[in-house]
């Protein structure tokens, strides 16, 4: 083993997750209420081994909502270190606007979701956890202004 290898710092091995930000015609965002969490979230979940974040997002939307949709562009990537859960890299893609027909076809296929609702951005603090509320607000802004890199749900201060 070389001296360089002996002195190397441990590399990050974050969990990777991906979700879809869906909106309605009033620009409210879709939240889902998972059966296994105390707060609301967006459709999505962890990336499986060998799977891309985009493929994971598409798969999770189908598993959770029963919808086969074309996922749009990447809105945000969030570096979210969590001492209690481990480091995470979270990708949020633009799911676009769901039609009335799509909404009527929503089916909770895997039992992980109890209900869904469209909510105003101002309701996020009461429905979800602070870091997710920040991430979702930044992702809504990215729909208008373009991609954003986040750290713990917010655009980092310039260094």
PDB file of C-alpha atoms in Angstrom:
ATOM      1  CA  UNK A   1       0.000   0.000   0.000  1.00  0.00           C
ATOM      2  CA  UNK A   2       1.359   3.418  -0.919  1.00  0.00           C
ATOM      3  CA  UNK A   3       1.738   6.263   1.568  1.00  0.00           C
ATOM      4  CA  UNK A   4      -0.900   8.144  -0.403  1.00  0.00           C
ATOM      5  CA  UNK A   5      -3.401   5.298  -0.003  1.00  0.00           C
ATOM      6  CA  UNK A   6      -2.625   4.983   3.720  1.00  0.00           C
ATOM      7  CA  UNK A   7      -3.266   8.697   4.261  1.00  0.00           C
ATOM      8  CA  UNK A   8      -6.375   8.926   2.097  1.00  0.00           C
ATOM      9  CA  UNK A   9      -9.474  10.348   3.723  1.00  0.00           C
ATOM     10  CA  UNK A  10     -12.596   8.188   3.768  1.00  0.00           C
ATOM     11  CA  UNK A  11     -14.824   8.872   0.778  1.00  0.00           C
ATOM     12  CA  UNK A  12     -18.463   9.813   1.107  1.00  0.00           C
ATOM     13  CA  UNK A  13     -20.899   7.002   0.360  1.00  0.00           C
ATOM     14  CA  UNK A  14     -24.222   8.836   0.313  1.00  0.00           C
ATOM     15  CA  UNK A  15     -27.632   7.307  -0.165  1.00  0.00           C
ATOM     16  CA  UNK A  16     -29.187   8.575  -3.401  1.00  0.00           C
ATOM     17  CA  UNK A  17     -32.876   9.365  -3.832  1.00  0.00           C
ATOM     18  CA  UNK A  18     -34.994  10.905  -6.571  1.00  0.00           C
ATOM     19  CA  UNK A  19     -38.441  12.464  -6.616  1.00  0.00           C
ATOM     20  CA  UNK A  20     -40.881  14.160  -8.963  1.00  0.00           C
ATOM     21  CA  UNK A  21     -42.350  17.599  -8.459  1.00  0.00           C
ATOM     22  CA  UNK A  22     -45.852  17.590  -9.941  1.00  0.00           C
ATOM     23  CA  UNK A  23     -48.010  20.724 -10.069  1.00  0.00           C
ATOM     24  CA  UNK A  24     -51.593  21.543 -10.941  1.00  0.00           C
ATOM     25  CA  UNK A  25     -52.960  24.351 -13.118  1.00  0.00           C
ATOM     26  CA  UNK A  26     -52.794  26.736 -10.115  1.00  0.00           C
ATOM     27  CA  UNK A  27     -49.077  25.950  -9.592  1.00  0.00           C
ATOM     28  CA  UNK A  28     -49.733  24.076  -6.359  1.00  0.00           C
ATOM     29  CA  UNK A  29     -47.433  21.137  -5.748  1.00  0.00           C
ATOM     30  CA  UNK A  30     -48.425  17.541  -5.203  1.00  0.00           C
ATOM     31  CA  UNK A  31     -47.598  16.001  -1.853  1.00  0.00           C
ATOM     32  CA  UNK A  32     -48.195  12.406  -0.850  1.00  0.00           C
ATOM     33  CA  UNK A  33     -48.702  11.077   2.682  1.00  0.00           C
ATOM     34  CA  UNK A  34     -46.547   7.986   3.154  1.00  0.00           C
ATOM     35  CA  UNK A  35     -47.889   5.346   5.521  1.00  0.00           C
ATOM     36  CA  UNK A  36     -44.428   4.970   7.117  1.00  0.00           C
ATOM     37  CA  UNK A  37     -43.572   8.656   7.804  1.00  0.00           C
ATOM     38  CA  UNK A  38     -44.992  11.281  10.109  1.00  0.00           C
ATOM     39  CA  UNK A  39     -44.870  13.969   7.399  1.00  0.00           C
ATOM     40  CA  UNK A  40     -45.941  14.495   3.788  1.00  0.00           C
ATOM     41  CA  UNK A  41     -43.433  14.105   0.939  1.00  0.00           C
ATOM     42  CA  UNK A  42     -43.285  14.072  -2.862  1.00  0.00           C
ATOM     43  CA  UNK A  43     -43.501  10.919  -4.983  1.00  0.00           C
ATOM     44  CA  UNK A  44     -40.092   9.283  -5.147  1.00  0.00           C
ATOM     45  CA  UNK A  45     -37.630   7.163  -3.257  1.00  0.00           C
ATOM     46  CA  UNK A  46     -34.184   5.624  -3.113  1.00  0.00           C
ATOM     47  CA  UNK A  47     -32.169   4.757  -6.197  1.00  0.00           C
ATOM     48  CA  UNK A  48     -31.464   1.036  -6.448  1.00  0.00           C
ATOM     49  CA  UNK A  49     -28.070  -0.432  -7.330  1.00  0.00           C
ATOM     50  CA  UNK A  50     -27.296   0.060 -11.032  1.00  0.00           C
ATOM     51  CA  UNK A  51     -30.257   2.423 -11.515  1.00  0.00           C
ATOM     52  CA  UNK A  52     -30.026   6.068 -12.564  1.00  0.00           C
ATOM     53  CA  UNK A  53     -31.796   8.781 -10.541  1.00  0.00           C
ATOM     54  CA  UNK A  54     -34.133   9.464 -13.499  1.00  0.00           C
ATOM     55  CA  UNK A  55     -35.038   5.783 -13.844  1.00  0.00           C
ATOM     56  CA  UNK A  56     -35.603   5.549 -10.088  1.00  0.00           C
ATOM     57  CA  UNK A  57     -37.907   8.570 -10.182  1.00  0.00           C
ATOM     58  CA  UNK A  58     -39.948   7.080 -13.037  1.00  0.00           C
ATOM     59  CA  UNK A  59     -40.146   3.703 -11.255  1.00  0.00           C
ATOM     60  CA  UNK A  60     -41.142   5.242  -7.915  1.00  0.00           C
ATOM     61  CA  UNK A  61     -43.893   7.356  -9.490  1.00  0.00           C
ATOM     62  CA  UNK A  62     -45.325   4.200 -11.038  1.00  0.00           C
ATOM     63  CA  UNK A  63     -45.006   2.161  -7.829  1.00  0.00           C
ATOM     64  CA  UNK A  64     -46.481   4.871  -5.607  1.00  0.00           C
ATOM     65  CA  UNK A  65     -49.093   6.469  -7.881  1.00  0.00           C
ATOM     66  CA  UNK A  66     -49.662   3.905 -10.631  1.00  0.00           C
ATOM     67  CA  UNK A  67     -48.813   6.515 -13.275  1.00  0.00           C
ATOM     68  CA  UNK A  68     -46.520   5.991 -16.228  1.00  0.00           C
ATOM     69  CA  UNK A  69     -45.386   9.502 -17.065  1.00  0.00           C
ATOM     70  CA  UNK A  70     -42.474  11.116 -18.830  1.00  0.00           C
ATOM     71  CA  UNK A  71     -40.363  12.830 -16.196  1.00  0.00           C
ATOM     72  CA  UNK A  72     -39.017  16.232 -17.197  1.00  0.00           C
ATOM     73  CA  UNK A  73     -35.742  18.015 -16.547  1.00  0.00           C
ATOM     74  CA  UNK A  74     -33.716  17.996 -13.366  1.00  0.00           C
ATOM     75  CA  UNK A  75     -34.687  20.909 -11.118  1.00  0.00           C
ATOM     76  CA  UNK A  76     -32.413  20.535  -8.095  1.00  0.00           C
ATOM     77  CA  UNK A  77     -29.708  18.378  -6.582  1.00  0.00           C
ATOM     78  CA  UNK A  78     -29.457  18.616  -2.798  1.00  0.00           C
ATOM     79  CA  UNK A  79     -26.478  17.543  -0.684  1.00  0.00           C
ATOM     80  CA  UNK A  80     -28.096  16.570   2.609  1.00  0.00           C
ATOM     81  CA  UNK A  81     -25.725  15.288   5.290  1.00  0.00           C
ATOM     82  CA  UNK A  82     -27.610  13.718   8.193  1.00  0.00           C
ATOM     83  CA  UNK A  83     -25.607  12.453  11.189  1.00  0.00           C
ATOM     84  CA  UNK A  84     -28.553  10.253  12.210  1.00  0.00           C
ATOM     85  CA  UNK A  85     -29.371   8.869   8.736  1.00  0.00           C
ATOM     86  CA  UNK A  86     -26.142   9.218   6.753  1.00  0.00           C
ATOM     87  CA  UNK A  87     -25.270  11.526   3.887  1.00  0.00           C
ATOM     88  CA  UNK A  88     -27.764  11.820   1.025  1.00  0.00           C
ATOM     89  CA  UNK A  89     -27.817  13.221  -2.491  1.00  0.00           C
ATOM     90  CA  UNK A  90     -31.381  14.045  -3.516  1.00  0.00           C
ATOM     91  CA  UNK A  91     -32.477  14.670  -7.115  1.00  0.00           C
ATOM     92  CA  UNK A  92     -35.770  16.430  -7.837  1.00  0.00           C
ATOM     93  CA  UNK A  93     -37.123  16.277 -11.374  1.00  0.00           C
ATOM     94  CA  UNK A  94     -39.943  18.260 -12.958  1.00  0.00           C
ATOM     95  CA  UNK A  95     -42.945  15.961 -13.218  1.00  0.00           C
ATOM     96  CA  UNK A  96     -44.979  18.633 -14.976  1.00  0.00           C
ATOM     97  CA  UNK A  97     -48.713  19.200 -14.740  1.00  0.00           C
ATOM     98  CA  UNK A  98     -50.911  16.150 -14.306  1.00  0.00           C
ATOM     99  CA  UNK A  99     -54.129  16.055 -16.335  1.00  0.00           C
ATOM    100  CA  UNK A 100     -57.557  15.356 -14.878  1.00  0.00           C
ATOM    101  CA  UNK A 101     -57.440  11.897 -16.477  1.00  0.00           C
ATOM    102  CA  UNK A 102     -54.058  11.162 -14.898  1.00  0.00           C
ATOM    103  CA  UNK A 103     -55.246  12.314 -11.479  1.00  0.00           C
ATOM    104  CA  UNK A 104     -58.333  10.117 -11.684  1.00  0.00           C
ATOM    105  CA  UNK A 105     -56.081   7.151 -12.540  1.00  0.00           C
ATOM    106  CA  UNK A 106     -53.874   7.528  -9.432  1.00  0.00           C
ATOM    107  CA  UNK A 107     -53.690   4.170  -7.670  1.00  0.00           C
ATOM    108  CA  UNK A 108     -51.586   3.451  -4.609  1.00  0.00           C
ATOM    109  CA  UNK A 109     -49.974   0.301  -5.984  1.00  0.00           C
ATOM    110  CA  UNK A 110     -47.440  -0.552  -3.290  1.00  0.00           C
ATOM    111  CA  UNK A 111     -49.283   0.435  -0.101  1.00  0.00           C
ATOM    112  CA  UNK A 112     -46.685   3.063   0.806  1.00  0.00           C
ATOM    113  CA  UNK A 113     -48.990   6.027   0.134  1.00  0.00           C
ATOM    114  CA  UNK A 114     -52.230   6.776   1.976  1.00  0.00           C
ATOM    115  CA  UNK A 115     -53.341   9.905   0.097  1.00  0.00           C
ATOM    116  CA  UNK A 116     -52.231  12.791  -2.080  1.00  0.00           C
ATOM    117  CA  UNK A 117     -53.100  16.481  -2.265  1.00  0.00           C
ATOM    118  CA  UNK A 118     -52.088  19.632  -4.106  1.00  0.00           C
ATOM    119  CA  UNK A 119     -50.859  22.279  -1.666  1.00  0.00           C
ATOM    120  CA  UNK A 120     -49.700  25.874  -1.739  1.00  0.00           C
ATOM    121  CA  UNK A 121     -46.011  26.492  -1.035  1.00  0.00           C
ATOM    122  CA  UNK A 122     -47.084  28.384   2.106  1.00  0.00           C
ATOM    123  CA  UNK A 123     -48.497  25.143   3.574  1.00  0.00           C
ATOM    124  CA  UNK A 124     -45.225  23.220   3.379  1.00  0.00           C
ATOM    125  CA  UNK A 125     -44.020  24.163   6.870  1.00  0.00           C
ATOM    126  CA  UNK A 126     -47.100  22.662   8.489  1.00  0.00           C
ATOM    127  CA  UNK A 127     -47.147  19.480   6.361  1.00  0.00           C
ATOM    128  CA  UNK A 128     -43.521  18.435   6.149  1.00  0.00           C
ATOM    129  CA  UNK A 129     -40.112  18.732   7.791  1.00  0.00           C
ATOM    130  CA  UNK A 130     -38.056  21.942   7.466  1.00  0.00           C
ATOM    131  CA  UNK A 131     -35.281  20.629   5.191  1.00  0.00           C
ATOM    132  CA  UNK A 132     -37.825  19.156   2.780  1.00  0.00           C
ATOM    133  CA  UNK A 133     -39.898  22.349   2.806  1.00  0.00           C
ATOM    134  CA  UNK A 134     -36.753  24.329   1.878  1.00  0.00           C
ATOM    135  CA  UNK A 135     -35.880  21.829  -0.876  1.00  0.00           C
ATOM    136  CA  UNK A 136     -39.380  21.952  -2.345  1.00  0.00           C
ATOM    137  CA  UNK A 137     -39.520  25.746  -2.333  1.00  0.00           C
ATOM    138  CA  UNK A 138     -36.131  25.863  -4.076  1.00  0.00           C
ATOM    139  CA  UNK A 139     -37.344  23.278  -6.600  1.00  0.00           C
ATOM    140  CA  UNK A 140     -40.480  25.317  -7.318  1.00  0.00           C
ATOM    141  CA  UNK A 141     -38.230  28.336  -7.916  1.00  0.00           C
ATOM    142  CA  UNK A 142     -36.009  26.234 -10.204  1.00  0.00           C
ATOM    143  CA  UNK A 143     -39.049  25.466 -12.370  1.00  0.00           C
ATOM    144  CA  UNK A 144     -39.089  29.181 -13.223  1.00  0.00           C
ATOM    145  CA  UNK A 145     -35.397  30.104 -13.140  1.00  0.00           C
ATOM    146  CA  UNK A 146     -33.550  26.892 -14.007  1.00  0.00           C
ATOM    147  CA  UNK A 147     -31.509  24.255 -12.225  1.00  0.00           C
ATOM    148  CA  UNK A 148     -30.226  24.891  -8.687  1.00  0.00           C
ATOM    149  CA  UNK A 149     -27.602  23.144  -6.585  1.00  0.00           C
ATOM    150  CA  UNK A 150     -28.650  22.941  -2.919  1.00  0.00           C
ATOM    151  CA  UNK A 151     -27.090  22.055   0.399  1.00  0.00           C
ATOM    152  CA  UNK A 152     -29.549  20.982   3.092  1.00  0.00           C
ATOM    153  CA  UNK A 153     -32.395  22.337   1.015  1.00  0.00           C
ATOM    154  CA  UNK A 154     -31.010  25.806   0.269  1.00  0.00           C
ATOM    155  CA  UNK A 155     -28.714  27.471  -2.237  1.00  0.00           C
ATOM    156  CA  UNK A 156     -25.387  27.708  -0.381  1.00  0.00           C
ATOM    157  CA  UNK A 157     -23.912  31.077   0.494  1.00  0.00           C
ATOM    158  CA  UNK A 158     -21.153  32.101  -1.863  1.00  0.00           C
ATOM    159  CA  UNK A 159     -17.692  31.254  -0.624  1.00  0.00           C
TER     160      UNK A 159
END
